[in-house]
Short mmCIF file of C-alpha atoms and ligand atoms in Angstrom, two decimals:
data_model
loop_
_atom_site.label_atom_id
_atom_site.label_comp_id
_atom_site.label_asym_id
_atom_site.label_seq_id
_atom_site.Cartn_x
_atom_site.Cartn_y
_atom_site.Cartn_z
CA MET A 18 35.06 -20.43 -118.61
CA LYS A 19 31.54 -21.05 -117.23
CA MET A 20 30.46 -22.77 -113.87
CA ARG A 21 27.66 -22.99 -111.86
CA ALA A 22 28.00 -21.05 -108.81
CA ALA A 23 25.19 -19.76 -105.70
CA VAL A 24 24.90 -16.33 -106.23
CA LEU A 25 24.20 -14.27 -102.85
CA GLU A 26 21.59 -12.08 -105.30
CA GLU A 27 19.77 -9.83 -102.71
CA PHE A 28 20.14 -9.88 -98.73
CA ALA A 29 18.01 -11.25 -97.52
CA LYS A 30 17.29 -13.95 -99.76
CA PRO A 31 17.57 -17.25 -100.74
CA LEU A 32 21.04 -18.26 -102.56
CA GLN A 33 20.51 -19.04 -106.62
CA VAL A 34 22.57 -21.82 -107.90
CA THR A 35 23.35 -20.39 -111.49
CA GLU A 36 26.36 -20.59 -114.26
CA LEU A 37 28.26 -17.33 -114.11
CA ASP A 38 31.56 -17.17 -116.18
CA LEU A 39 34.82 -17.55 -114.16
CA ALA A 40 38.17 -15.57 -116.13
CA GLU A 41 42.01 -17.15 -116.47
CA PRO A 42 44.31 -16.73 -114.08
CA LYS A 43 45.82 -13.66 -114.16
CA PRO A 44 49.59 -13.68 -113.04
CA GLY A 45 49.96 -14.36 -109.10
CA GLU A 46 46.62 -16.08 -110.08
CA VAL A 47 45.53 -19.74 -109.61
CA LEU A 48 42.30 -21.80 -110.86
CA VAL A 49 40.83 -23.91 -108.29
CA ARG A 50 38.41 -26.86 -108.78
CA LEU A 51 36.51 -26.56 -105.77
CA ALA A 52 36.10 -30.38 -104.17
CA ALA A 53 34.62 -29.87 -100.80
CA CYS A 54 33.58 -26.43 -98.59
CA GLY A 55 31.75 -25.63 -95.76
CA VAL A 56 29.27 -23.35 -95.17
CA CYS A 57 30.01 -21.03 -91.47
CA HIS A 58 27.97 -18.14 -89.90
CA THR A 59 30.09 -15.75 -91.62
CA ASP A 60 28.58 -16.56 -94.53
CA MET A 61 24.83 -16.93 -93.60
CA TYR A 62 25.62 -13.26 -91.89
CA THR A 63 26.44 -11.60 -94.90
CA ALA A 64 23.97 -13.59 -96.93
CA SER A 65 21.08 -12.09 -94.13
CA GLY A 66 22.58 -8.49 -94.78
CA VAL A 67 23.06 -7.44 -91.10
CA ASP A 68 27.16 -7.38 -91.89
CA PRO A 69 27.61 -3.43 -92.87
CA SER A 70 30.39 -4.20 -95.26
CA GLY A 71 28.24 -7.12 -97.11
CA TYR A 72 27.28 -6.46 -101.02
CA ALA A 73 25.89 -8.09 -103.12
CA PRO A 74 25.62 -9.50 -105.87
CA THR A 75 28.66 -11.72 -105.04
CA VAL A 76 29.29 -15.75 -104.70
CA LEU A 77 29.50 -16.30 -100.99
CA GLY A 78 32.13 -19.44 -99.59
CA HIS A 79 35.29 -19.31 -97.53
CA GLU A 80 36.16 -23.18 -96.29
CA GLY A 81 37.02 -24.41 -99.19
CA ALA A 82 39.10 -27.07 -100.34
CA GLY A 83 39.95 -28.63 -104.30
CA PHE A 84 42.36 -28.65 -106.32
CA VAL A 85 44.89 -26.83 -108.20
CA GLU A 86 43.34 -26.87 -112.14
CA LYS A 87 45.64 -24.28 -113.77
CA VAL A 88 48.10 -21.93 -112.53
CA GLY A 89 48.89 -18.00 -113.67
CA GLU A 90 52.24 -17.10 -115.01
CA GLY A 91 54.92 -16.34 -111.93
CA VAL A 92 53.26 -18.99 -109.72
CA SER A 93 55.61 -21.10 -108.27
CA SER A 94 53.98 -22.56 -104.75
CA VAL A 95 51.48 -25.23 -106.16
CA SER A 96 50.85 -26.64 -109.35
CA PRO A 97 47.85 -28.19 -110.91
CA GLY A 98 47.15 -31.37 -108.94
CA ASP A 99 47.86 -30.22 -105.43
CA LEU A 100 44.74 -30.05 -103.11
CA VAL A 101 44.76 -26.48 -101.32
CA VAL A 102 42.68 -24.96 -98.60
CA THR A 103 41.52 -21.70 -99.46
CA LEU A 104 42.76 -18.43 -96.88
CA PHE A 105 40.26 -15.74 -96.10
CA SER A 106 43.55 -14.65 -94.62
CA PRO A 107 46.71 -14.59 -97.42
CA GLN A 108 50.01 -15.19 -96.07
CA CYS A 109 52.26 -12.67 -98.22
CA ARG A 110 55.68 -13.51 -96.74
CA GLU A 111 56.92 -10.14 -97.22
CA CYS A 112 54.55 -7.44 -95.42
CA VAL A 113 55.77 -6.73 -92.16
CA HIS A 114 53.41 -8.64 -90.42
CA CYS A 115 54.47 -11.48 -92.50
CA VAL A 116 57.70 -11.32 -91.64
CA SER A 117 57.39 -10.04 -87.36
CA PRO A 118 56.43 -13.80 -86.01
CA ASP A 119 53.64 -11.97 -84.08
CA THR A 120 50.48 -11.81 -86.05
CA ASN A 121 49.29 -13.81 -88.89
CA LEU A 122 46.57 -10.35 -90.29
CA CYS A 123 49.01 -10.31 -93.61
CA LEU A 124 48.85 -6.49 -94.88
CA ALA A 125 49.40 -7.05 -98.23
CA ILE A 126 45.71 -7.87 -100.14
CA ARG A 127 43.39 -6.16 -97.36
CA ASP A 128 42.09 -3.05 -99.25
CA GLN A 129 41.09 -4.97 -102.63
CA GLN A 130 39.68 -8.08 -100.55
CA ASN A 131 37.53 -6.90 -98.23
CA GLN A 132 36.16 -4.95 -101.54
CA GLY A 133 35.58 -7.80 -102.87
CA TYR A 134 38.16 -7.43 -105.91
CA LEU A 135 41.09 -9.65 -106.40
CA PRO A 136 44.61 -8.08 -105.40
CA ASP A 137 45.10 -6.15 -109.23
CA GLY A 138 41.65 -4.66 -108.54
CA THR A 139 39.27 -6.38 -110.84
CA THR A 140 37.40 -9.56 -110.49
CA ARG A 141 37.48 -13.21 -112.08
CA LEU A 142 33.39 -13.96 -111.77
CA SER A 143 31.28 -12.01 -114.19
CA ARG A 144 27.50 -12.51 -115.80
CA ASP A 145 27.13 -11.07 -118.92
CA GLY A 146 29.35 -9.46 -118.90
CA ASP A 147 28.76 -7.69 -115.59
CA PRO A 148 31.49 -8.44 -112.90
CA ILE A 149 30.74 -9.85 -109.76
CA ARG A 150 32.44 -9.25 -106.64
CA HIS A 151 34.66 -12.13 -105.02
CA PHE A 152 33.19 -13.03 -101.33
CA MET A 153 36.38 -12.70 -98.57
CA GLY A 154 38.87 -13.46 -101.97
CA THR A 155 37.77 -16.89 -101.50
CA SER A 156 34.20 -17.17 -103.17
CA THR A 157 34.00 -21.23 -103.02
CA PHE A 158 30.56 -21.71 -103.14
CA ALA A 159 31.55 -22.57 -106.94
CA GLU A 160 32.21 -25.76 -109.08
CA TYR A 161 35.77 -23.63 -109.43
CA THR A 162 37.55 -19.95 -108.05
CA VAL A 163 40.21 -18.30 -108.61
CA MET A 164 42.50 -17.55 -105.87
CA PRO A 165 45.85 -15.19 -105.01
CA GLU A 166 48.39 -18.08 -104.90
CA ILE A 167 49.49 -16.17 -101.19
CA ALA A 168 45.76 -17.25 -100.21
CA LEU A 169 46.17 -20.93 -100.79
CA ALA A 170 47.44 -23.26 -98.13
CA LYS A 171 48.77 -26.58 -100.36
CA VAL A 172 48.28 -29.72 -97.89
CA SER A 173 49.43 -32.96 -97.70
CA PRO A 174 47.55 -35.35 -101.07
CA GLU A 175 46.14 -37.68 -98.14
CA ALA A 176 43.67 -35.15 -97.11
CA GLU A 177 40.41 -36.20 -97.33
CA PRO A 178 38.75 -33.02 -98.72
CA ASP A 179 35.96 -32.35 -97.02
CA HIS A 180 38.18 -33.16 -93.95
CA ALA A 181 40.51 -30.98 -94.70
CA CYS A 182 38.18 -27.73 -95.61
CA LEU A 183 37.25 -27.05 -92.15
CA PHE A 184 40.90 -26.05 -91.46
CA ALA A 185 39.82 -22.80 -93.81
CA CYS A 186 38.19 -21.59 -90.96
CA GLY A 187 36.30 -22.55 -86.89
CA LEU A 188 38.53 -25.73 -87.19
CA SER A 189 42.15 -23.49 -87.54
CA THR A 190 40.57 -21.00 -85.57
CA GLY A 191 40.21 -22.76 -82.27
CA LEU A 192 43.29 -25.25 -82.70
CA GLY A 193 45.57 -21.70 -83.11
CA ALA A 194 43.94 -19.78 -80.29
CA ALA A 195 45.23 -22.24 -77.81
CA MET A 196 48.42 -23.54 -79.26
CA ASN A 197 49.82 -20.10 -81.41
CA THR A 198 47.33 -17.41 -79.12
CA ALA A 199 47.70 -18.54 -75.96
CA LYS A 200 50.32 -20.91 -76.33
CA VAL A 201 48.42 -23.26 -73.32
CA LYS A 202 50.93 -25.06 -71.52
CA ALA A 203 51.16 -28.35 -70.43
CA GLY A 204 49.44 -28.92 -67.09
CA SER A 205 47.29 -26.21 -66.76
CA THR A 206 43.60 -25.61 -66.23
CA CYS A 207 41.69 -24.78 -69.13
CA VAL A 208 38.11 -23.11 -70.02
CA VAL A 209 36.56 -22.80 -72.66
CA PHE A 210 33.69 -20.81 -73.50
CA GLY A 211 31.30 -22.01 -76.33
CA ALA A 212 31.12 -25.90 -77.92
CA GLY A 213 30.77 -24.96 -81.56
CA MET A 214 33.51 -25.82 -84.23
CA VAL A 215 35.77 -22.69 -83.02
CA GLY A 216 35.26 -23.75 -79.14
CA LEU A 217 36.05 -27.29 -79.98
CA GLY A 218 38.77 -26.62 -82.15
CA ALA A 219 40.14 -24.42 -79.27
CA VAL A 220 39.29 -27.50 -76.60
CA ALA A 221 41.08 -29.92 -79.28
CA GLY A 222 44.13 -26.68 -79.61
CA CYS A 223 44.21 -27.13 -74.74
CA ARG A 224 44.89 -30.93 -75.11
CA LEU A 225 47.32 -31.03 -78.18
CA GLN A 226 49.14 -28.26 -75.76
CA GLY A 227 49.39 -31.12 -72.40
CA ALA A 228 46.38 -29.20 -71.14
CA GLU A 229 45.31 -30.96 -67.51
CA ARG A 230 41.76 -29.91 -66.95
CA ILE A 231 39.93 -28.70 -70.07
CA ILE A 232 36.62 -27.37 -68.87
CA CYS A 233 34.19 -27.15 -71.74
CA VAL A 234 30.96 -24.51 -71.33
CA ASP A 235 27.99 -24.58 -73.66
CA LEU A 236 24.06 -24.38 -73.55
CA SER A 237 23.09 -27.55 -75.33
CA GLN A 238 23.86 -31.11 -74.06
CA ASP A 239 24.87 -32.53 -77.31
CA ARG A 240 27.67 -29.66 -78.14
CA LEU A 241 30.01 -30.36 -74.62
CA GLU A 242 29.18 -34.63 -75.53
CA LEU A 243 31.57 -33.58 -78.88
CA ALA A 244 33.78 -31.58 -76.36
CA LYS A 245 33.80 -34.74 -74.31
CA GLY A 246 35.08 -36.33 -77.38
CA GLN A 247 37.58 -33.65 -78.12
CA GLY A 248 39.80 -34.01 -75.04
CA ALA A 249 36.98 -31.50 -72.27
CA THR A 250 37.78 -33.23 -68.99
CA GLU A 251 34.51 -31.35 -68.17
CA THR A 252 31.57 -30.20 -69.01
CA TRP A 253 29.35 -27.08 -67.91
CA VAL A 254 26.09 -26.10 -68.67
CA GLY A 255 27.03 -22.27 -69.09
CA ASP A 256 24.50 -19.82 -66.93
CA GLU A 257 25.44 -16.79 -64.56
CA ASN A 258 27.36 -18.57 -62.04
CA THR A 259 29.92 -19.67 -64.25
CA VAL A 260 32.17 -17.54 -63.12
CA GLN A 261 31.91 -18.21 -59.59
CA ARG A 262 31.96 -21.59 -59.94
CA VAL A 263 35.70 -21.27 -61.82
CA LEU A 264 36.75 -19.90 -58.68
CA ASP A 265 35.15 -22.53 -56.23
CA GLU A 266 36.64 -25.17 -58.46
CA THR A 267 40.04 -23.31 -58.24
CA GLY A 268 40.83 -22.66 -55.25
CA GLY A 269 39.66 -18.93 -55.61
CA PHE A 270 41.34 -18.38 -58.15
CA GLY A 271 40.48 -18.59 -61.75
CA ALA A 272 41.79 -20.68 -64.98
CA ASP A 273 45.24 -20.37 -66.44
CA TYR A 274 43.26 -19.78 -69.59
CA THR A 275 40.30 -18.51 -70.79
CA PHE A 276 38.98 -19.08 -74.37
CA GLU A 277 35.32 -17.25 -76.02
CA ALA A 278 33.98 -18.77 -79.21
CA THR A 279 30.59 -17.66 -79.03
CA GLY A 280 30.28 -14.09 -80.22
CA LEU A 281 28.62 -12.63 -77.41
CA VAL A 282 30.43 -9.95 -74.81
CA ALA A 283 28.31 -11.39 -71.95
CA VAL A 284 30.11 -14.35 -72.29
CA MET A 285 33.05 -12.69 -72.96
CA ARG A 286 33.26 -11.35 -70.11
CA GLN A 287 32.67 -14.17 -68.24
CA ALA A 288 35.83 -15.26 -69.70
CA VAL A 289 37.96 -12.40 -69.00
CA GLU A 290 36.54 -12.79 -65.00
CA SER A 291 37.35 -16.73 -65.47
CA ALA A 292 41.22 -15.77 -65.52
CA ARG A 293 43.45 -16.59 -62.78
CA MET A 294 44.41 -13.77 -61.15
CA GLY A 295 48.26 -12.99 -61.61
CA TRP A 296 48.68 -14.37 -65.30
CA GLY A 297 45.06 -15.83 -66.49
CA LEU A 298 44.31 -15.47 -70.08
CA CYS A 299 41.73 -15.11 -71.99
CA THR A 300 41.57 -15.21 -75.72
CA ILE A 301 38.61 -14.02 -77.63
CA ALA A 302 37.77 -15.76 -81.04
CA GLY A 303 34.29 -14.85 -80.60
CA VAL A 304 32.76 -12.16 -83.17
CA ALA A 305 31.18 -9.67 -81.80
CA GLY A 306 27.85 -7.55 -82.86
CA ARG A 307 28.32 -4.67 -84.49
CA GLY A 308 29.12 -1.68 -81.84
CA GLU A 309 28.62 -3.75 -79.00
CA THR A 310 31.49 -3.39 -76.39
CA LEU A 311 32.99 -5.42 -73.95
CA ASP A 312 32.76 -4.26 -69.88
CA VAL A 313 35.80 -5.31 -68.05
CA VAL A 314 36.24 -4.12 -64.20
CA PRO A 315 39.88 -2.51 -64.38
CA ARG A 316 40.77 -4.45 -61.22
CA TYR A 317 41.10 -7.81 -63.32
CA LEU A 318 43.86 -6.27 -65.09
CA ILE A 319 46.10 -4.72 -62.25
CA THR A 320 45.35 -7.79 -60.41
CA GLY A 321 47.16 -9.88 -63.27
CA ARG A 322 44.35 -10.85 -66.01
CA ARG A 323 45.31 -10.00 -69.62
CA ILE A 324 42.73 -10.45 -72.72
CA CYS A 325 44.05 -10.80 -76.03
CA GLY A 326 41.72 -11.24 -79.91
CA SER A 327 42.62 -14.33 -82.13
CA SER A 328 41.54 -13.98 -85.43
CA PHE A 329 42.13 -17.26 -87.84
CA GLY A 330 43.66 -18.13 -84.30
CA GLY A 331 47.00 -15.86 -85.48
CA VAL A 332 47.54 -19.27 -87.70
CA LYS A 333 49.99 -18.15 -90.55
CA GLY A 334 47.80 -19.99 -93.59
CA ARG A 335 50.49 -21.14 -95.52
CA ASP A 336 52.80 -22.16 -93.35
CA GLN A 337 50.48 -23.61 -90.84
CA VAL A 338 47.45 -25.05 -92.22
CA PRO A 339 49.47 -27.81 -93.44
CA GLN A 340 50.35 -28.37 -90.33
CA LEU A 341 46.99 -28.58 -88.48
CA VAL A 342 46.03 -30.93 -91.54
CA GLN A 343 48.94 -33.35 -90.71
CA LEU A 344 47.63 -33.15 -86.99
CA TYR A 345 44.45 -34.81 -88.44
CA LEU A 346 46.23 -37.25 -90.85
CA ASP A 347 48.84 -38.31 -87.22
CA GLY A 348 45.47 -38.78 -86.13
CA GLN A 349 45.43 -36.48 -83.30
CA ILE A 350 42.49 -34.47 -84.43
CA ASP A 351 39.24 -36.48 -84.34
CA VAL A 352 37.92 -33.90 -87.22
CA ASP A 353 34.81 -36.92 -88.55
CA PRO A 354 32.64 -35.12 -85.73
CA PHE A 355 32.19 -32.06 -87.08
CA ILE A 356 31.00 -33.30 -90.42
CA SER A 357 26.96 -33.42 -89.33
CA HIS A 358 26.22 -33.26 -92.85
CA GLN A 359 26.53 -33.22 -96.53
CA ILE A 360 25.07 -31.31 -99.21
CA THR A 361 25.36 -30.73 -102.74
CA LEU A 362 25.67 -27.04 -104.16
CA ASP A 363 22.77 -26.68 -104.99
CA GLU A 364 21.37 -27.71 -101.68
CA VAL A 365 23.52 -24.89 -99.99
CA ASN A 366 20.66 -22.81 -98.55
CA HIS A 367 18.75 -26.18 -97.03
CA GLY A 368 22.73 -26.07 -95.62
CA PHE A 369 22.09 -22.32 -93.76
CA GLU A 370 18.74 -24.07 -92.36
CA LEU A 371 20.37 -26.42 -90.53
CA MET A 372 22.75 -23.60 -89.40
CA GLU A 373 20.23 -21.76 -87.79
CA ARG A 374 18.19 -23.81 -86.07
CA GLN A 375 22.34 -25.53 -84.45
CA ASP A 376 21.34 -28.83 -86.17
CA GLY A 377 25.30 -30.12 -85.87
CA ILE A 378 28.55 -28.92 -86.33
CA ARG A 379 29.22 -28.34 -89.56
CA SER A 380 27.42 -28.83 -93.01
CA VAL A 381 30.16 -29.09 -95.73
CA ILE A 382 29.37 -29.17 -99.27
CA THR A 383 30.75 -31.64 -101.96
CA PHE A 384 31.29 -31.44 -105.48
CA ALA A 385 30.19 -34.22 -107.93
N1 LIG B 19 38.64 -15.10 -84.60
C1 LIG B 19 38.19 -15.77 -85.91
O1 LIG B 19 39.07 -16.12 -86.77
C2 LIG B 19 36.95 -16.45 -85.81
C3 LIG B 19 36.59 -17.38 -86.99
C4 LIG B 19 35.21 -18.06 -86.93
C5 LIG B 19 34.50 -17.41 -86.73
N2 LIG B 19 34.51 -16.47 -85.62
C6 LIG B 19 33.91 -16.79 -84.18
O2 LIG B 19 33.78 -17.63 -83.34
C7 LIG B 19 32.30 -17.24 -82.94
C8 LIG B 19 32.92 -19.16 -82.76
O3 LIG B 19 31.92 -19.99 -84.21
P1 LIG B 19 31.40 -21.00 -83.95
O4 LIG B 19 31.46 -21.33 -85.69
O5 LIG B 19 32.46 -22.25 -83.28
O6 LIG B 19 29.75 -20.56 -83.89
P2 LIG B 19 28.19 -21.74 -82.95
O7 LIG B 19 27.09 -21.16 -83.41
O8 LIG B 19 28.57 -23.07 -83.22
O9 LIG B 19 29.09 -22.30 -81.84
C9 LIG B 19 29.02 -21.24 -80.35
C10 LIG B 19 28.57 -21.75 -79.85
O10 LIG B 19 28.14 -20.75 -77.91
C11 LIG B 19 26.99 -21.24 -77.55
N3 LIG B 19 26.61 -20.64 -76.75
C12 LIG B 19 24.99 -19.61 -76.76
N4 LIG B 19 25.59 -18.53 -75.25
C13 LIG B 19 26.73 -19.43 -75.04
C14 LIG B 19 26.76 -18.98 -73.55
N5 LIG B 19 26.14 -18.44 -72.43
N6 LIG B 19 27.64 -20.04 -72.52
C15 LIG B 19 28.11 -21.16 -73.34
N7 LIG B 19 28.10 -20.91 -74.41
C16 LIG B 19 26.98 -20.64 -74.79
C17 LIG B 19 25.75 -22.10 -78.50
O11 LIG B 19 25.35 -22.78 -77.69
C18 LIG B 19 26.94 -22.25 -79.19
O12 LIG B 19 27.35 -23.80 -79.18
C19 LIG B 19 31.67 -16.59 -83.50
O13 LIG B 19 31.24 -15.29 -82.88
C20 LIG B 19 32.36 -16.61 -84.80
O14 LIG B 19 32.24 -15.84 -85.20
C21 LIG B 19 36.24 -16.03 -85.26
ZN1 LIG B 20 33.74 -19.28 -91.29
ZN1 LIG B 21 51.81 -10.42 -95.47
#
């Protein structure tokens, strides 16, 4: 079939919205008609050419929600008409990681996905007979996409697609960092560094876990206002004295849980040093620049602080994204404030500009 998609033709150039060919879903694959897709930093990072593993041409986009249009042979977990959220982090339910409760890093299709292919090593995207590689296994800056069944989470049909799509990346990452990775305990004190989509999700996750104090630290007053809406009990403008301030406010000990959602290694260090002596857990969700390292004074660890990383919030996508979406439908997560701009596929480059200016949390592409 023919469909329109935003193609990264060349690094550091605007995406081109053009017509491409999309082949039928093969066994185990699903054709999805996109209804909404968030514009995320990872898309812009790859488009910029800075990402060493990036390639072009490709169709970007990974925060998608849409409707199943057609299923390939053997597909049983979704059927035409289902509302699905796309998962760049799939869940095959069979690999050694999927059967472990301790990780969400499914191994089933990693290698092919990283190279831009569907699990059988080919692409469904092409133009004039030339294959075009997929991106993050999703390629959702497009009217349609073909994805493996194991990378689709079937969510409640009551969810609004433009809300549901946010659970495909940043929001689930933040919620999951607090709820799955750190497993924040009720009554605890939490500090969240960063109030973008991920940090705001972490604030909401800490609230849902029953944390007593949730301190959100950012540089932007506007974003700190949004953090209050998600349950932050205190908001601070960050600076080099933030660690000392956390210690001063916690009887000299530090916070039970800290979260880093900025991607800056200096802030990661602050998050480690703000964690409580004895049992403080620092969860790192931000993605640092290539080659950057995190400086940690070992004494912080000997005295009982722990550090862990969290990819997609430790969320096992097919099982847990539907549960997180249900929390929003039940009124427990206020998703509206995250949707700052509604744009069309043709305006995708404008979405990048808005992100560069830090104008709002998310621009969401909605498809007619
Ligand atoms: N682990 C994962 O699976 C995963 C998934 C999505 C995104 N991420 C990463 O998470 C990070 C956050 O993503 P996002 O979409 O929320 O980004 P964002 O850019 O919207 O938010 C980052 C926030 O950090 C704030 N900030 C900058 N410097 C700061 C400082 N010194 N102290 C406190 N706050 C500061 C900014 O003002 C901004 O609000 C990024 O590194 C992103 O790549 C990770
Ligand atoms: Zn993303
Ligand atoms: Zn798996």
